[in-house]
Every structure is written in C-alpha cells, then in structure tokens.
Coordinates of C-alpha atoms in Angstrom, one line a residue:
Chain A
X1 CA -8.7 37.8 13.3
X2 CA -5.1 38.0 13.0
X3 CA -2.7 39.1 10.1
X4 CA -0.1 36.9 9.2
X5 CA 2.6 38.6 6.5
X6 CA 5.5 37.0 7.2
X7 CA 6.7 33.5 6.2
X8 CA 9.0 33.6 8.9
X9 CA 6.2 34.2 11.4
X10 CA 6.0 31.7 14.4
X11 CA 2.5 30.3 13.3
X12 CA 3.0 29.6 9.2
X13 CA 6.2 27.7 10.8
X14 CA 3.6 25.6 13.2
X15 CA 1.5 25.1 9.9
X16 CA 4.7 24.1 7.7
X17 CA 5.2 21.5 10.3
X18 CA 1.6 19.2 9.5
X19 CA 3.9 18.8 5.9
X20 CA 5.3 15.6 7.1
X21 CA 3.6 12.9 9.3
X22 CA 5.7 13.1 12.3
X23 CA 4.7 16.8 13.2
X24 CA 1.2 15.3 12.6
X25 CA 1.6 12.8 14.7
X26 CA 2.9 15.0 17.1
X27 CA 0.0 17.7 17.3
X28 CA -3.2 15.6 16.2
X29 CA -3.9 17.8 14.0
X30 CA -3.3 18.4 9.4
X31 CA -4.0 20.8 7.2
X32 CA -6.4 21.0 4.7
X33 CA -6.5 23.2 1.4
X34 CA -9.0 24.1 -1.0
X35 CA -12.7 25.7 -0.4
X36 CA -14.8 22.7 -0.8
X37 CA -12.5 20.8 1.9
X38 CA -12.8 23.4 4.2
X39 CA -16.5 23.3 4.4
X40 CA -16.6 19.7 4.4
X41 CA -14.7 20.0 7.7
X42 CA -17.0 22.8 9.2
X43 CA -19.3 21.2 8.6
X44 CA -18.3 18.2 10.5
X45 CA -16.6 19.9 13.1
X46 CA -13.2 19.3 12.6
X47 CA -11.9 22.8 12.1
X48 CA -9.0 24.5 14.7
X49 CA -8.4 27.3 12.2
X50 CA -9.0 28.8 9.1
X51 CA -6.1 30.7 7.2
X52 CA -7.4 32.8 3.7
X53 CA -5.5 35.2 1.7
X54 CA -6.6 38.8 2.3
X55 CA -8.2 39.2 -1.3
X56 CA -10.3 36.4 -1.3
X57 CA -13.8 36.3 0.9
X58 CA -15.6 33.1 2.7
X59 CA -18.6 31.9 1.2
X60 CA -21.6 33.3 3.0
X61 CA -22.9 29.9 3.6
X62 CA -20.0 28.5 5.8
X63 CA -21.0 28.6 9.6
X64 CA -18.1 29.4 11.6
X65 CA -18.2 29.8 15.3
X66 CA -15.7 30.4 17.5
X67 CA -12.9 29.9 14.8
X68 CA -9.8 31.4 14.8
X69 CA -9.3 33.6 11.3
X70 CA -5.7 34.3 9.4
X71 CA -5.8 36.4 6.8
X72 CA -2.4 35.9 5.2
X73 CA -0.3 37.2 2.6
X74 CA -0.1 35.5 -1.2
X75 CA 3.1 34.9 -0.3
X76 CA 2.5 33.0 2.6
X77 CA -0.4 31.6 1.0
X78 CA 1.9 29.8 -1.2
X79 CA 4.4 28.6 1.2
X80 CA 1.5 26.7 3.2
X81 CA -0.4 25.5 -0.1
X82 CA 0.6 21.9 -2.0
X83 CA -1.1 22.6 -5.0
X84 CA -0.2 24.2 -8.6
X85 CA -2.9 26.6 -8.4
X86 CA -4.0 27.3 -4.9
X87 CA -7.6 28.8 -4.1
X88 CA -5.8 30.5 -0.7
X89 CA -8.0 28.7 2.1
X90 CA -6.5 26.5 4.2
X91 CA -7.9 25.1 7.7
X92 CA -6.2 22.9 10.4
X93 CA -7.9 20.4 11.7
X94 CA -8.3 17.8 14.7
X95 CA -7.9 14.4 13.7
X96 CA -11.0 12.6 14.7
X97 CA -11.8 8.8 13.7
X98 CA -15.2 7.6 13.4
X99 CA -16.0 4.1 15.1
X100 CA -16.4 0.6 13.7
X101 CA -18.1 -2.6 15.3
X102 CA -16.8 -5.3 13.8
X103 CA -20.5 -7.4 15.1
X104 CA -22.4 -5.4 13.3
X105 CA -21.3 -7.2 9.7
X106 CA -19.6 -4.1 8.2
X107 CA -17.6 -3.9 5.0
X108 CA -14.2 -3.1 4.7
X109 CA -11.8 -2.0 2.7
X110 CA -8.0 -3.1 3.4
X111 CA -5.2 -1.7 1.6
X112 CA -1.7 -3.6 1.5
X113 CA 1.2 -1.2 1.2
X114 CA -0.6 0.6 -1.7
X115 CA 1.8 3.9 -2.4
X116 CA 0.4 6.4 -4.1
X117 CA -1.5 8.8 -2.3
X118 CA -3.7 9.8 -5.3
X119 CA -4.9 5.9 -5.3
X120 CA -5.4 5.7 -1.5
X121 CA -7.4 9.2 -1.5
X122 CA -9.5 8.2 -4.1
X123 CA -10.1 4.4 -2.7
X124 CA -11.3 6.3 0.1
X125 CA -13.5 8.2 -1.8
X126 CA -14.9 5.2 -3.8
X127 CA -15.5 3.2 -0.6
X128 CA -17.4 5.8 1.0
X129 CA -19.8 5.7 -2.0
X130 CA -19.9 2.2 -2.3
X131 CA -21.3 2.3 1.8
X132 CA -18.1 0.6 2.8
X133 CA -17.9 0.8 6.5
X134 CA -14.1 1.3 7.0
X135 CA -10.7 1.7 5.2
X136 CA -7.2 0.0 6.7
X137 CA -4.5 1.3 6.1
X138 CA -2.2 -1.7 6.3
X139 CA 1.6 -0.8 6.9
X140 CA 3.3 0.5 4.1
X141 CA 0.7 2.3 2.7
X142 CA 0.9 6.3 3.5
X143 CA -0.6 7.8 6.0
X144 CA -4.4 9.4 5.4
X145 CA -3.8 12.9 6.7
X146 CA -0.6 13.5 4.0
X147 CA -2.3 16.5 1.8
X148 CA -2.6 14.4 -1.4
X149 CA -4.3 11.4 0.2
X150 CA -6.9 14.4 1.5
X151 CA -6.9 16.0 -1.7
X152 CA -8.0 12.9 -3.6
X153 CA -10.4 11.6 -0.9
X154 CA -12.1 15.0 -1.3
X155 CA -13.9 14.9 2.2
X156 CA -15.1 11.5 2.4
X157 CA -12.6 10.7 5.0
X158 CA -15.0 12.6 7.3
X159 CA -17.8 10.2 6.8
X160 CA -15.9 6.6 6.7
X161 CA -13.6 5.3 9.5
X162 CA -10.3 5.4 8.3
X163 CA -7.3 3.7 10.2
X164 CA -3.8 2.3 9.9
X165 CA -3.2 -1.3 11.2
X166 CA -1.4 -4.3 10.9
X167 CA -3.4 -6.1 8.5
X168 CA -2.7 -9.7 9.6
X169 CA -4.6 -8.7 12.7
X170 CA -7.4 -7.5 11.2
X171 CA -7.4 -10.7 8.9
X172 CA -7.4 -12.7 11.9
X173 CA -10.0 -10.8 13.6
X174 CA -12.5 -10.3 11.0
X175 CA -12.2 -14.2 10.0
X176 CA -13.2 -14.9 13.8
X177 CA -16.2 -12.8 13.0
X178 CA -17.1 -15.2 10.0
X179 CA -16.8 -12.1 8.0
X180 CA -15.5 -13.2 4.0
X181 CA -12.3 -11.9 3.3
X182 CA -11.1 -11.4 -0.3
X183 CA -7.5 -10.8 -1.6
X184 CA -7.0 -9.5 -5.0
X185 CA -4.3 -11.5 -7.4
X186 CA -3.9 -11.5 -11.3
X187 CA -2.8 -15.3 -11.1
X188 CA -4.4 -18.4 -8.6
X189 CA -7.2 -16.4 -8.3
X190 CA -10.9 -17.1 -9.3
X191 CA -12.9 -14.6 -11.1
X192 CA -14.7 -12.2 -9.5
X193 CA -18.3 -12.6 -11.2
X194 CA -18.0 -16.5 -10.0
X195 CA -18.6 -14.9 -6.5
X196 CA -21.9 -13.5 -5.4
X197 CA -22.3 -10.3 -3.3
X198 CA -22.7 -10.7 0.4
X199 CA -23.7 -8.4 2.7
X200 CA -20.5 -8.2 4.6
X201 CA -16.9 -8.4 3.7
X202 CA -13.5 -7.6 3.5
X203 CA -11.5 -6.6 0.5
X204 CA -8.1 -6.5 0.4
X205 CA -6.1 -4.8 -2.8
X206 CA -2.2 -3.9 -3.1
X207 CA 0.6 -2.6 -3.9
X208 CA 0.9 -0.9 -7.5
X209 CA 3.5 -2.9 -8.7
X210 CA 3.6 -5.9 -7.2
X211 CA 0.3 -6.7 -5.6
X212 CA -0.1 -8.0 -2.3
X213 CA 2.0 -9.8 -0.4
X214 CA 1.8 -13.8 -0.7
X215 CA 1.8 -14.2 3.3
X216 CA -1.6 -11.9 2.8
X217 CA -2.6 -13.9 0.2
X218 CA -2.3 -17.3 1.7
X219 CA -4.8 -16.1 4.5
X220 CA -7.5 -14.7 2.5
X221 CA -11.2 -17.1 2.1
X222 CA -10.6 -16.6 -1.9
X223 CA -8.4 -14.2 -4.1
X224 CA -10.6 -12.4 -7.1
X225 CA -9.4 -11.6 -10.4
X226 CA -10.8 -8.7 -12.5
X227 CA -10.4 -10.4 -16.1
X228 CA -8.3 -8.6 -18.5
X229 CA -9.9 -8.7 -22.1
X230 CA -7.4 -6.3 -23.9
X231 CA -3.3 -6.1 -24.0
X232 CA -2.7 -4.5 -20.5
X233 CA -0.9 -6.2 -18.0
X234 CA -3.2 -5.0 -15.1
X235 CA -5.8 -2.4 -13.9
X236 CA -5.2 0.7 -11.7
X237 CA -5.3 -0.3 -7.9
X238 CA -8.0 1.9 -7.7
X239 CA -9.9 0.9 -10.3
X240 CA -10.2 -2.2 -9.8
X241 CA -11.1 -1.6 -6.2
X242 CA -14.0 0.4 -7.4
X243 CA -15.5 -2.5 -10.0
X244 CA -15.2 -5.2 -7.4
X245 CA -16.6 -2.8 -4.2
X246 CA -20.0 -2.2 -6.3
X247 CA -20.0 -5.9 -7.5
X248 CA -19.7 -7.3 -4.3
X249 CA -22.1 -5.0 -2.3
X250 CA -24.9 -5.3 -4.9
Chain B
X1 CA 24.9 6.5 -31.2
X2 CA 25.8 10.1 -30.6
X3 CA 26.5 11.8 -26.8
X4 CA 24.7 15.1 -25.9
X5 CA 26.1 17.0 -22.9
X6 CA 24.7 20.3 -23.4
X7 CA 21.2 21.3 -22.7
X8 CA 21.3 23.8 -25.2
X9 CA 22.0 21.4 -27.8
X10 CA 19.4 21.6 -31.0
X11 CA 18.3 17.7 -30.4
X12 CA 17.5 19.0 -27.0
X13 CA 15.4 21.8 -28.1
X14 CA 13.4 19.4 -30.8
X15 CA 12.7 17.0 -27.6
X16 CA 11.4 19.8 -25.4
X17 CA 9.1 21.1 -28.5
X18 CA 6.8 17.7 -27.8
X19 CA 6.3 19.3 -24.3
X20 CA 3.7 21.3 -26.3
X21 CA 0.4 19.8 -28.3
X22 CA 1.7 22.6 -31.1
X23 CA 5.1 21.1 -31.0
X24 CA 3.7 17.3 -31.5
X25 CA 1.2 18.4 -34.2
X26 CA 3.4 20.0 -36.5
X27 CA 5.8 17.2 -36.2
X28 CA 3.7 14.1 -35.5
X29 CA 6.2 13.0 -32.6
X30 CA 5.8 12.7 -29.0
X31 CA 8.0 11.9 -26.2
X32 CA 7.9 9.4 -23.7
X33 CA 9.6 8.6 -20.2
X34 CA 10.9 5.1 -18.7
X35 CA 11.8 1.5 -19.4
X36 CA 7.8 0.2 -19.1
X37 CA 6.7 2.7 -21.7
X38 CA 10.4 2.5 -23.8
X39 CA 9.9 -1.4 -24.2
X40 CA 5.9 -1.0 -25.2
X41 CA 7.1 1.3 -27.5
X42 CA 9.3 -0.2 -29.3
X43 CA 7.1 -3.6 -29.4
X44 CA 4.6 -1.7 -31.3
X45 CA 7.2 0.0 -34.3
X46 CA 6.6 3.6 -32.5
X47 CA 10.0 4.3 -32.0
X48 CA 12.0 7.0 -33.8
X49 CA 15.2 7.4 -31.5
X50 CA 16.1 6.6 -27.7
X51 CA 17.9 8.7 -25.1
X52 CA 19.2 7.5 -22.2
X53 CA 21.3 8.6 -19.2
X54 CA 24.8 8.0 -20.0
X55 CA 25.4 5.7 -16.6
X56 CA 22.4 3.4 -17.4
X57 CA 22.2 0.5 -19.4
X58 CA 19.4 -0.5 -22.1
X59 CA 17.8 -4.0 -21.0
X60 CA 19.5 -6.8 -22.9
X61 CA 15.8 -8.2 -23.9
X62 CA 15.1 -4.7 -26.2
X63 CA 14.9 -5.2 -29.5
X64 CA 16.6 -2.0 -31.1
X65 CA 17.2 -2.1 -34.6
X66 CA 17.5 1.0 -37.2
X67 CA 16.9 3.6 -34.3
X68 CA 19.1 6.4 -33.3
X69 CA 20.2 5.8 -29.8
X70 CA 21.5 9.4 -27.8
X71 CA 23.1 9.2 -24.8
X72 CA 22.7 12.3 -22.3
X73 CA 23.9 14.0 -19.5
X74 CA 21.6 14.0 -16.5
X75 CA 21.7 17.4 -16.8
X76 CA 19.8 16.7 -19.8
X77 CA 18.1 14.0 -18.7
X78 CA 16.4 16.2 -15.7
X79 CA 15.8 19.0 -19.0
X80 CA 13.5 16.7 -20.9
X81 CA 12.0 14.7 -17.5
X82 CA 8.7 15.6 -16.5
X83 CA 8.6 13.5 -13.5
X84 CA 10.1 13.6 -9.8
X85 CA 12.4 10.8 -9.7
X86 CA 13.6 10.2 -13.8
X87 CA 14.6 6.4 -15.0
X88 CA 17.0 8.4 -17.6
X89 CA 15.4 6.9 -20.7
X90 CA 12.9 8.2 -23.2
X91 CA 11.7 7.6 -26.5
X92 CA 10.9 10.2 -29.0
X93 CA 7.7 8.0 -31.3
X94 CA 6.1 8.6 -34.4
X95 CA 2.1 9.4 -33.9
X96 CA 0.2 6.1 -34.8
X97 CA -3.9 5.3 -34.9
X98 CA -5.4 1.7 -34.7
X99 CA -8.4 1.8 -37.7
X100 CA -11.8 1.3 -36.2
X101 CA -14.8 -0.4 -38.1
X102 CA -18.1 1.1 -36.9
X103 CA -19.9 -1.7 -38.8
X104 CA -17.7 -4.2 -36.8
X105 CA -20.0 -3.9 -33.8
X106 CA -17.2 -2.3 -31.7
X107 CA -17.4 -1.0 -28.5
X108 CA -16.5 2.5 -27.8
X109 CA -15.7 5.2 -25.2
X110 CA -16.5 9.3 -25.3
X111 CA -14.9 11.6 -23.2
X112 CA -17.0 14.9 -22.8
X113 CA -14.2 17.7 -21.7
X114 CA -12.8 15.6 -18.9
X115 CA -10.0 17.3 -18.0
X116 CA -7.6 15.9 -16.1
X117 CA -4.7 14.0 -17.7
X118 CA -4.6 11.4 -15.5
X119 CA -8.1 11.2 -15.6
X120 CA -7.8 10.7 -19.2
X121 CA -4.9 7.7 -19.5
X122 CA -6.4 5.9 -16.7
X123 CA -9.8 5.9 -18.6
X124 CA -7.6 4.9 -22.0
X125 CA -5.8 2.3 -19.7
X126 CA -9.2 0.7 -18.2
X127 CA -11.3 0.9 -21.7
X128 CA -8.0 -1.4 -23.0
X129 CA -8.7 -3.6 -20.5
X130 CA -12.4 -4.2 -20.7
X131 CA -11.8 -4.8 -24.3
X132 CA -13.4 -1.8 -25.4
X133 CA -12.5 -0.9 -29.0
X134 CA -11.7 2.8 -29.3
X135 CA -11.4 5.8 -27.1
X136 CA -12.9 8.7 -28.6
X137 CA -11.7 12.1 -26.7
X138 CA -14.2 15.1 -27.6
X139 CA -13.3 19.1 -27.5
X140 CA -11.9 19.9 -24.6
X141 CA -10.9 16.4 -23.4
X142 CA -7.2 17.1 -23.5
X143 CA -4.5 15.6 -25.8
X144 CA -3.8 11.7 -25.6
X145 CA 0.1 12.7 -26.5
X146 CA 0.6 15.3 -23.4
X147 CA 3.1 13.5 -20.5
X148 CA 0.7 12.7 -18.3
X149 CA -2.3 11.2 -20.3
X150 CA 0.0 8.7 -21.8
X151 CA 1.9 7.9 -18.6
X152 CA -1.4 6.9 -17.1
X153 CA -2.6 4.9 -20.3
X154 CA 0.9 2.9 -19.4
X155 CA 1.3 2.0 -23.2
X156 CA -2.4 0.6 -23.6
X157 CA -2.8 3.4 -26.1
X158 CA -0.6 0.9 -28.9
X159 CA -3.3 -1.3 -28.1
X160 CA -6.5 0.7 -28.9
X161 CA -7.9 3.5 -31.0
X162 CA -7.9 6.5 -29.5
X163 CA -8.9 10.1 -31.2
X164 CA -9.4 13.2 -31.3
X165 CA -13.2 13.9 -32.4
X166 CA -16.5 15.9 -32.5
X167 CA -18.8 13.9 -30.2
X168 CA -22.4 15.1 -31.8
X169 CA -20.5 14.0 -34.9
X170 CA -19.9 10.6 -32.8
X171 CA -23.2 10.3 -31.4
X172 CA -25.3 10.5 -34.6
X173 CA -22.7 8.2 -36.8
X174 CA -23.0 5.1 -33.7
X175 CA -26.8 6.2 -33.4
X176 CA -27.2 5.8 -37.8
X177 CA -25.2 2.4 -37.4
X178 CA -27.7 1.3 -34.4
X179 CA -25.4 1.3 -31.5
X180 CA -26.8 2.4 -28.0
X181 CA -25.4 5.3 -26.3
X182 CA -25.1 5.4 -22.7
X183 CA -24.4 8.6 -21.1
X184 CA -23.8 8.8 -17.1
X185 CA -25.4 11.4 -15.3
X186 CA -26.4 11.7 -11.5
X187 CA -29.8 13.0 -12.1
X188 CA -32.5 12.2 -14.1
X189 CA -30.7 8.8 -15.3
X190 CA -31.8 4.8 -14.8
X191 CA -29.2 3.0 -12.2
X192 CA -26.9 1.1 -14.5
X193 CA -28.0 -2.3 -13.1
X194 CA -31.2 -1.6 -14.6
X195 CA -29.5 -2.1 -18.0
X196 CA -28.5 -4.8 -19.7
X197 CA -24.8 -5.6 -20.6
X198 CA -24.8 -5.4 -24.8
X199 CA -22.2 -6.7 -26.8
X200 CA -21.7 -3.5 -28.5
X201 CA -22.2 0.3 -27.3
X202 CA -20.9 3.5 -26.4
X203 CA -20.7 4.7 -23.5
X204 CA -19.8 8.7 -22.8
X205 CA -18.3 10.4 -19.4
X206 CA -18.4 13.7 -18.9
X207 CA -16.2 16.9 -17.2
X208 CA -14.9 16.1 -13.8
X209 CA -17.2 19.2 -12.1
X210 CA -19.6 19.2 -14.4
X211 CA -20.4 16.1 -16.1
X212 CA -21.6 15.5 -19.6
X213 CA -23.0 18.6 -21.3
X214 CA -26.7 19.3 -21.6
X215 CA -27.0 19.0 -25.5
X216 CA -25.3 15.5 -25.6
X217 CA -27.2 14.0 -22.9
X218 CA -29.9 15.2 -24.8
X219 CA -28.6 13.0 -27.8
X220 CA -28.3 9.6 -26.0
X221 CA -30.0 6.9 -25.5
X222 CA -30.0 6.4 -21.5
X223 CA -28.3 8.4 -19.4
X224 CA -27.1 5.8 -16.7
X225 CA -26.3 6.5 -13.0
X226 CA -24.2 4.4 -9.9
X227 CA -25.9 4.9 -6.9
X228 CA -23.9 6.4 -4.3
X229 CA -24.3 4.6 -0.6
X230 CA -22.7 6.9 1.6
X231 CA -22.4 10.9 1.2
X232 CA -19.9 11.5 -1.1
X233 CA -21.7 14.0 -3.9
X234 CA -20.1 11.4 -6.5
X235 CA -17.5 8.7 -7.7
X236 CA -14.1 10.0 -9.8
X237 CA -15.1 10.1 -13.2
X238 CA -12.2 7.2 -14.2
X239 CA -13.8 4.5 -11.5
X240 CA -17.1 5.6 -12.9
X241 CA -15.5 4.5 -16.4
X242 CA -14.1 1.2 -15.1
X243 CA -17.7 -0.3 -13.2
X244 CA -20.0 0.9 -16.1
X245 CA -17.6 -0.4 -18.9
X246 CA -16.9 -3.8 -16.9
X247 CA -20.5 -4.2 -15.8
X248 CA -21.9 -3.0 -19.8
X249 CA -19.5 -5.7 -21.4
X250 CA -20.4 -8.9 -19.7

C-alpha cells in the first residue's frame, strides 16, 4: 500500500495519461471510477490497481488479491476523477475483449460514427441486456475505454465483446454468413413491426445528427424505421436502438 | 435591438436568475440555448426576447416579429451558456402548458423521482414521439424548465403536456376515469409482452437506483418488467420508457 499526496507525483502523472485514447492505446490499460465499476472489474479480473482516498474504506465484500493499493489525497483524488461528484475509487485496468464467432448466428450491434459517449455507453449497456452478442464500433464513433462511454455502459462492457472496425467489413462478412443485416433510416425505410424477429442479426444505427451514411445504407438487407406518432423530428440514437433490439430478438 | 457588453449588466442578471427553478417560478420565464431550440421556440409563440452573439447571424427563415432582440458579447454569451461549445443564441420564453382531457382517453406518462435531467427530457422527448399525450413529473422528478431537461426534450415539450404533479393524486384520478396503470418493476412484475397494447393508459417509471416507490406500486394496476438477457442488473430507465411506451401503444 502506497501513499500518494502529491499531484505531481510520477504515478497520478501515469494515471492522467489513460485521459486521452492515445496513452490508452499505448499502455493497454484505462481507468475506471466509481465503486460499483470497480467491483464489476474485480470481479472479472480486470483490475491492475486500485487508487481510494484515505477517508473512504473498501466494501468488505470486494475480493482483492494481489492488488496494488493507493491511498491518495482528496486532492489528487480530484485530479484523476471525471465526474462532478466523485466517490474517490478509481482502478486501472487491462483491456481485455471477449470473443465472437460469427458461425455461431450471434447478434450484433453496429454503431456508424455515433458521437456521444453517453449514447454509445448506454447502447452498450442496452445490448448486453437485450443478449446481443457484440458491439462495433464503426470508425467515427469514440473509442469504448474514454471514461464516459465506461461511465454510461456501467460494467456491461465486461460481459459483451466490444470492438472498433471498419464497418463495411463487417457488413461484408456477416452477409457471407447469411446473417440479416438492418440499417436504420427515417426515410426509404420500412417499418420495423413489418419485420419479424429472427434469431440472428445485425443492427446498424448512426450518427446523431445525420444518421448513417448512405454508402452504409445502400448495403444493408432492409433499413427499419421506428414510426414517429407526435411532432419530433427523430428519436435518441439510443433509444431507438433499445425498441428495435428487444423487437427484433423476441 | 439593444447591445449588451458587460456581464454585469441588469438584463444579464435577469437571464442568469432562470438558472434557478426559484428564479423561473417567480417569473414564469426560462431560458434556452441554440438555433434548434430558438426556431422551436418561436414556432410555438414561447418567445419573449432573443440574444445572440454579436458575430452571428439569425437564420433568414425565423419568423421574428414583436420580440426584443439583444445582441451580446461572447463574454456574455459564455456568462449565460451552460454548455461546452455555445451556438451564441438563446431565447428567454414565457412558461406555457398544453390542456389535457382525462375523459379524452389520453395516454399518459409518470415519472416517480427520476432524477437525472437528461433522463427526464429524453423520456419527454420519446413520450412525444410515441404519441403519448402528457408527461406527468411527480415529487422529486426534477423541473422540466432546468437546462438540461429541456435540452434533451429538443423542443418536444411545445408539443405535449408536461407537469408538475402528486402522483397518488394521478393514480386515483386515471384509476376513477378507468384507465390502466402500468408500473415497471424488476421484481414481482408480469414481462410486458404478456400485456396487451391498449389504446389508452398510463404508464409510471421510477428513480434511476431505486425504482418506483413501494406505496405507488402498490396503487397500480400491473407492475410490468423487460426481461434482461445478459447480466446487466437493468436497462436505463429512459430506454425502459421508449420499449414499454412503443410496445403499449400499438
């Protein structure tokens, strides 16, 4: 157990560094905030360290062996925390990705330069429950380890392979499996109740603002419209992934 | 059109008042941030007067007449912002509520202290949408004038009724006028798909940790679940919202 006072010290600067994707990408590794993230990553093994201010106690119930513990000051407590009100436990962890056989009719989820990480984290979240098999991140779409993606996803990217690709490859390769795959458009679409659930699928949702893109588009088996019965121009991304994940797994 | 450079103008300090749910109740105004939300504004007659950044032009398609328009430093701009990255144009608007007819057959959404703003507009937002008829937010469900709640709603709340109410109140006047009333829980519920859709109901979400409270799930009709597939503990309460609503109204 080591303690850490100083924001200047040599390890809060390695920490700082898992900010920004390309010291992620770097060291494998991200950091995680908040105490129920941190025991959804003991618990799946995914913990390097664990940093808690010195006031503040572990739950009883976490097992931790043969994991390094910071106590840290408030102060650098709040230079490593992204949140308004921080809880003051933190935890690196490895990246780790769980498999996916496309053979074994799986269900994805494939995201097209969606932006917000709040949307992506919680998409994430929603697939996972919906016993989606795997997210894509398509290009353009933030990376899964920045803190608010994490934040929103609230640990269910530890039970869900997550991944970024290019999605045109994946379109190509999941239509060689005969898998369905279904854009998402507000016009030339058809509507999604004139579909019926299938075991195995691919859904594709995008961008906030403009949807996704029509070279996308133009591949997909159908695109599915969610009809719009008030004044609104459109759902939220991640809405409308949610209705159409639990109508089409049904 | 007058020019206001100083942050410590008076018209300044009136804006920042409606940062406050005292502020906006004592003088039936709220404020509101960028050109989407601008435009919905003044499509709907909400509009009392319009600031904008003194380098930025109003879209030639707005229809402004009889409103004050201020132009502002982006010194005061940034003041009276409450996002990251300001379009430098607001809208100070007058309070307005849609009527509702409970012996119209209308449908209806209750928010049990769900606390999280953007919880909250998205909900107001997705209930727009699915052609629900009024949003009713109970005691400790947060303000539908704060920043962020009517961000998310992205101007869908001209379009509905939404209000602040007493939801045992609710509950017994929809339960007097026959209406069922759904509440969601993830124990001792029915899945919804073991409901039918209705033409009219209400339909009640509850506290992002905690759900619905004890007494009103007492009070309903059904209390409705969506099955979780993988092992996440639960869905976010606003995709929750958006399957039961779209699945109830078919």
């Amino acid at each position: 157990m080591e303690h850490i006072q100083s924001t200047k010290n040599a390890r809060v600067k390695e920490w700082k560094k898992l900010f920004s994707k390309k010291g992620r990408d770097k060291s494998d590794l991200y950091i995680i905030e908040g105490f129920h993230l941190v025991e959804e990553a003991l618990k799946n093994q995914a913990v390097k360290e664990i940093m808690i201010e010195e006031d503040r106690e572990l739950p009883d119930d976490l097992i931790i062996e043969n994991i390094r513990i910071n106590t840290i000051t408030s102060e650098v407590s709040k230079t490593i925390s992204e949140t308004e009100t921080t809880q003051g436990i933190f935890a690196v962890c490895h990246k780790k990705q769980l498999e996916i056989d496309i053979s074994s009719h799986p269900r994805l989820l494939l995201l097209d330069r969606v932006q917000d990480p709040g949307n992506i984290g919680t998409m994430i979240r929603t697939a996972e429950a919906a016993g989606m098999d795997a997210v894509i991140l398509g290009e353009g779409s933030g990376d899964l380890y920045n803190s608010k993606v994490i934040r929103s996803a609230q640990g269910s990217h530890f039970h869900i392979h997550v991944e970024s690709g290019n999605l045109h490859e994946w379109i190509d390769k999941l239509k060689a499996a005969n898998l369905p795959v279904f854009g998402t458009a507000l016009e030339n679409g058809v509507s999604y109740e004139a579909v019926d659930p299938v075991k195995s699928f691919a859904l594709i949702v995008g961008n906030e603002g403009s949807g996704i893109s029509q070279e996308i588009l133009e591949k997909t088996d159908k695109n599915l419209y969610i009809p719009i019965y008030g004044k609104s121009e459109s759902l939220n991304v991640a809405i409308a992934a949610g209705i159409l994940l639990y109508y089409l797994r049904k």
